[in-house]
């Protein structure tokens, strides 16, 4: 075959590649500008010390980053964040499963209940925090006399924040689990029923295993959102009492002055690393128990 016969095909593939790159270029530019560039700036601020006005900087090196990530203040923020994850994620997951199970029925008017259960997904975090502040405010709240919701005590304040976080994420949990249940073929449920499986046995032996990919995704999402909680802490406790509810993200938002940028940037890098580690650990551990259908 003559050489010239290959040129049209080669030219066509080149044009297709150039067209693809041209279409991807705006998205790549936005991704680099809003993701890679800020991440680079974090490392820059973590390695340099700014003066009080932010007009000059001095290179301090990795030791400054290490000092910030090994400080007691950093570990205190990590501890609060982890406690919120432990308190909020399991409760939110279980409630989402229970609500989705109750709403996954062919009953007249069930769509109304599905809408009600998913309504919190449209509530802003600040609105949710204000609602819970009205409920558990230690001075005028409806539940001000409940000892385990006392915002003046660190541990009970964390419980109150986690409840607000659960409520904020409940609509999302419900929608995701319900979507997973609706994707399960009816034939499998009917076959299990004919085999003598009761509702409880059918739920644990069939529904939950088939929902495991959905639940894995939901656990990761809820875990990441719990690490990123801010509005609930700001409105309910303001980080108090005595800094006992200051999560890592809350501490980062307080380190905005030029002289504090190095510490704030180091904490942000630490938060990124912890979030990535938690997500990978969840995938690694839970993926062993996940059943993917063919």
Coordinates of C-alpha atoms in Angstrom, one line a residue:
X1 CA 0.0 0.0 0.0
X2 CA 1.3 3.4 -1.0
X3 CA 2.4 5.8 1.7
X4 CA 0.0 8.4 0.6
X5 CA -3.0 6.2 1.4
X6 CA -2.2 6.3 5.2
X7 CA -2.1 10.1 5.3
X8 CA -5.9 10.8 5.3
X9 CA -6.4 8.4 8.2
X10 CA -3.5 9.8 10.2
X11 CA -4.8 13.4 9.5
X12 CA -8.3 12.4 10.7
X13 CA -7.0 10.9 14.0
X14 CA -4.9 14.0 14.6
X15 CA -7.9 16.3 14.0
X16 CA -10.0 14.2 16.4
X17 CA -7.2 14.3 19.1
X18 CA -6.8 18.1 18.7
X19 CA -10.6 18.5 18.9
X20 CA -10.7 16.5 22.1
X21 CA -7.9 18.5 23.6
X22 CA -9.6 21.7 22.7
X23 CA -12.8 20.6 24.3
X24 CA -11.0 19.5 27.4
X25 CA -8.8 22.6 27.7
X26 CA -11.4 24.9 29.5
X27 CA -12.1 22.2 32.1
X28 CA -8.4 21.4 32.6
X29 CA -7.6 25.1 33.0
X30 CA -10.4 25.5 35.6
X31 CA -9.3 22.4 37.4
X32 CA -5.7 23.5 37.6
X33 CA -6.6 27.1 38.6
X34 CA -9.1 26.0 41.3
X35 CA -7.4 22.8 42.5
X36 CA -3.7 22.5 41.8
X37 CA -2.8 26.1 42.1
X38 CA -4.4 26.6 45.6
X39 CA -2.8 23.3 46.7
X40 CA 0.6 24.6 45.6
X41 CA -0.1 27.9 47.5
X42 CA -0.8 25.9 50.6
X43 CA 2.6 24.3 50.5
X44 CA 4.2 27.7 49.8
X45 CA 2.5 29.3 52.9
X46 CA 3.4 26.3 55.0
X47 CA 7.1 26.7 54.2
X48 CA 7.3 30.5 54.5
X49 CA 6.8 32.8 57.5
X50 CA 4.8 36.0 56.7
X51 CA 5.3 39.3 58.6
X52 CA 2.3 40.9 60.3
X53 CA 1.1 42.8 57.3
X54 CA 1.8 40.0 54.7
X55 CA 4.1 42.2 52.7
X56 CA 7.3 40.2 53.3
X57 CA 8.0 36.5 53.8
X58 CA 10.9 34.4 55.0
X59 CA 11.7 30.8 54.1
X60 CA 11.5 28.5 57.0
X61 CA 11.6 25.2 55.3
X62 CA 9.8 21.8 56.0
X63 CA 10.6 22.1 59.8
X64 CA 7.9 24.8 60.1
X65 CA 5.4 22.4 58.5
X66 CA 6.4 19.5 60.7
X67 CA 6.2 21.7 63.8
X68 CA 2.6 22.7 63.0
X69 CA 1.5 19.1 62.2
X70 CA 3.0 17.8 65.5
X71 CA 1.7 20.5 67.7
X72 CA -0.8 19.8 70.5
X73 CA -3.3 22.2 69.0
X74 CA -3.3 20.2 65.7
X75 CA -3.9 16.9 67.5
X76 CA -6.7 18.5 69.6
X77 CA -8.5 19.6 66.3
X78 CA -8.0 16.1 64.9
X79 CA -9.4 14.5 68.0
X80 CA -12.6 16.7 67.9
X81 CA -13.0 15.9 64.2
X82 CA -12.6 12.2 64.7
X83 CA -15.1 12.2 67.6
X84 CA -17.7 14.0 65.3
X85 CA -17.1 11.3 62.6
X86 CA -17.6 8.5 65.1
X87 CA -20.7 10.1 66.6
X88 CA -22.4 11.2 63.4
X89 CA -21.6 8.7 60.6
X90 CA -22.9 5.4 62.1
X91 CA -26.1 7.1 63.4
X92 CA -26.7 8.8 60.0
X93 CA -26.1 5.6 58.1
X94 CA -28.5 3.6 60.3
X95 CA -31.2 6.2 60.2
X96 CA -30.9 6.5 56.4
X97 CA -31.3 2.7 56.0
X98 CA -34.3 2.7 58.3
X99 CA -36.1 5.5 56.6
X100 CA -35.3 4.1 53.1
X101 CA -36.6 0.7 54.2
X102 CA -39.8 2.3 55.5
X103 CA -40.3 4.4 52.4
X104 CA -39.5 1.6 49.9
X105 CA -43.1 0.3 49.7
X106 CA -45.8 0.4 47.0
X107 CA -48.4 2.2 49.1
X108 CA -50.7 5.0 48.2
X109 CA -49.2 8.4 49.2
X110 CA -45.7 7.0 49.8
X111 CA -44.2 9.7 47.6
X112 CA -45.3 12.2 50.2
X113 CA -43.3 10.5 52.9
X114 CA -40.3 10.1 50.5
X115 CA -40.4 13.9 49.9
X116 CA -40.6 14.6 53.7
X117 CA -37.7 12.2 54.5
X118 CA -35.5 13.7 51.8
X119 CA -36.4 17.3 52.6
X120 CA -33.3 18.0 54.8
X121 CA -31.1 17.7 51.8
X122 CA -32.4 21.2 50.8
X123 CA -31.6 22.7 54.2
X124 CA -28.4 24.8 54.5
X125 CA -26.0 23.9 57.3
X126 CA -26.5 27.3 58.9
X127 CA -30.3 26.8 58.9
X128 CA -29.9 23.4 60.5
X129 CA -27.6 24.8 63.1
X130 CA -30.0 27.6 64.0
X131 CA -32.8 25.1 64.4
X132 CA -30.8 23.0 66.8
X133 CA -29.6 26.1 68.6
X134 CA -33.2 26.9 69.3
X135 CA -33.8 23.4 70.6
X136 CA -30.7 22.9 72.8
X137 CA -29.7 26.4 73.7
X138 CA -28.6 26.2 77.4
X139 CA -30.6 29.4 78.3
X140 CA -33.9 29.2 76.2
X141 CA -33.8 25.9 74.4
X142 CA -36.7 23.5 74.5
X143 CA -34.2 20.8 75.7
X144 CA -32.1 23.0 77.9
X145 CA -32.5 20.7 80.9
X146 CA -31.3 17.6 79.1
X147 CA -27.8 16.9 80.6
X148 CA -26.3 15.1 77.6
X149 CA -27.1 18.1 75.4
X150 CA -25.5 20.8 77.6
X151 CA -23.6 23.1 75.3
X152 CA -21.5 24.3 78.2
X153 CA -19.8 20.9 78.5
X154 CA -17.4 19.7 75.8
X155 CA -18.6 16.2 75.4
X156 CA -22.3 16.9 75.5
X157 CA -21.7 19.9 73.1
X158 CA -20.1 17.4 70.7
X159 CA -23.2 15.3 70.9
X160 CA -25.4 18.2 70.1
X161 CA -23.2 19.2 67.1
X162 CA -23.2 15.6 65.8
X163 CA -27.1 15.5 66.1
X164 CA -27.3 18.6 63.9
X165 CA -24.8 17.0 61.5
X166 CA -26.9 13.8 61.3
X167 CA -30.0 15.8 60.6
X168 CA -28.3 17.9 57.9
X169 CA -27.1 14.7 56.1
X170 CA -30.2 12.6 56.8
X171 CA -31.9 13.5 53.5
X172 CA -28.8 12.7 51.5
X173 CA -28.5 9.3 53.3
X174 CA -32.1 8.5 52.7
X175 CA -31.9 9.4 49.0
X176 CA -28.8 7.4 48.3
X177 CA -30.0 4.3 50.2
X178 CA -33.5 4.5 48.6
X179 CA -31.9 4.7 45.2
X180 CA -29.9 1.6 45.9
X181 CA -32.9 -0.3 47.1
X182 CA -34.9 0.6 44.0
X183 CA -32.0 -0.8 41.9
X184 CA -32.4 -4.2 43.4
X185 CA -34.4 -6.4 40.9
X186 CA -37.9 -7.4 42.1
X187 CA -37.3 -10.9 40.9
X188 CA -34.6 -11.5 43.5
X189 CA -37.0 -10.3 46.3
X190 CA -39.8 -12.5 45.0
X191 CA -37.5 -15.5 44.7
X192 CA -36.3 -15.1 48.3
X193 CA -39.9 -14.8 49.4
X194 CA -40.8 -18.1 47.6
X195 CA -37.8 -19.7 49.3
X196 CA -39.3 -18.9 52.7
X197 CA -37.3 -15.9 53.6
X198 CA -39.2 -13.6 56.0
X199 CA -38.9 -9.8 55.9
X200 CA -36.0 -9.6 58.5
X201 CA -34.1 -12.5 57.0
X202 CA -34.6 -11.2 53.5
X203 CA -33.3 -7.8 54.6
X204 CA -30.1 -9.1 56.2
X205 CA -29.4 -11.9 53.8
X206 CA -30.3 -10.2 50.5
X207 CA -31.0 -6.5 50.7
X208 CA -28.0 -5.4 52.8
X209 CA -25.4 -7.4 50.7
X210 CA -26.8 -6.0 47.5
X211 CA -26.7 -2.5 49.1
X212 CA -23.1 -2.8 50.2
X213 CA -21.6 -0.8 47.2
X214 CA -24.1 2.0 48.0
X215 CA -23.4 1.9 51.7
X216 CA -19.6 2.0 51.0
X217 CA -20.1 5.2 49.0
X218 CA -22.3 6.7 51.6
X219 CA -19.9 5.9 54.5
X220 CA -17.1 7.7 52.6
X221 CA -19.3 10.7 51.8
X222 CA -20.6 11.0 55.4
X223 CA -17.1 10.7 56.8
X224 CA -15.7 13.4 54.6
X225 CA -18.6 15.7 55.4
X226 CA -18.2 15.1 59.1
X227 CA -14.5 16.2 58.8
X228 CA -15.7 19.4 57.0
X229 CA -18.3 20.5 59.5
X230 CA -18.1 24.2 60.3
X231 CA -21.5 26.0 60.5
X232 CA -22.8 23.8 63.2
X233 CA -19.8 24.4 65.4
X234 CA -19.8 28.2 64.7
X235 CA -23.5 28.7 65.5
X236 CA -24.0 26.2 68.3
X237 CA -20.8 26.6 70.4
X238 CA -18.4 29.0 68.6
X239 CA -15.7 26.4 69.3
X240 CA -16.3 26.4 73.1
X241 CA -16.4 25.7 75.8
X242 CA -12.6 26.4 76.2
X243 CA -11.9 25.3 72.6
X244 CA -13.4 21.8 73.4
X245 CA -15.4 21.7 70.1
X246 CA -12.9 23.3 67.7
X247 CA -12.5 20.8 64.9
X248 CA -9.5 21.0 62.6
X249 CA -11.5 22.9 59.9
X250 CA -12.8 25.3 62.5
X251 CA -9.2 26.0 63.6
X252 CA -8.1 26.6 60.0
X253 CA -10.8 29.2 59.5
X254 CA -9.5 31.1 62.6
X255 CA -6.0 31.2 61.2
X256 CA -6.5 33.9 58.5
X257 CA -4.1 36.7 59.6
X258 CA -0.8 37.0 57.6
X259 CA 1.3 35.8 60.6
X260 CA -0.9 32.7 61.0
X261 CA -1.0 31.7 57.4
X262 CA 1.8 29.2 57.8
X263 CA 0.0 27.3 60.6
X264 CA -3.4 27.5 58.8
X265 CA -1.8 26.2 55.6
X266 CA -0.1 23.3 57.4
X267 CA -3.4 22.4 59.1
X268 CA -5.1 22.4 55.8
X269 CA -2.5 20.1 54.3
X270 CA -2.9 17.8 57.4
X271 CA -6.7 17.8 56.9
X272 CA -6.3 16.9 53.3
X273 CA -4.0 14.0 54.2
X274 CA -6.2 12.7 57.0
X275 CA -9.3 12.9 54.8
X276 CA -7.6 11.0 52.0
X277 CA -6.3 8.4 54.4
X278 CA -9.7 7.9 56.0
X279 CA -11.4 7.5 52.6
X280 CA -8.7 5.1 51.4
X281 CA -9.0 3.1 54.6
X282 CA -12.7 2.9 54.4
X283 CA -12.5 1.7 50.8
X284 CA -9.8 -0.8 51.8
X285 CA -11.6 -2.2 54.8
X286 CA -15.2 -2.1 53.7
X287 CA -14.5 -3.2 50.1
X288 CA -13.7 -6.6 51.5
X289 CA -17.3 -6.9 52.6
X290 CA -18.8 -5.3 49.5
X291 CA -20.7 -7.6 47.1
X292 CA -20.9 -6.3 43.5
X293 CA -23.6 -7.8 41.3
X294 CA -22.8 -8.9 37.8

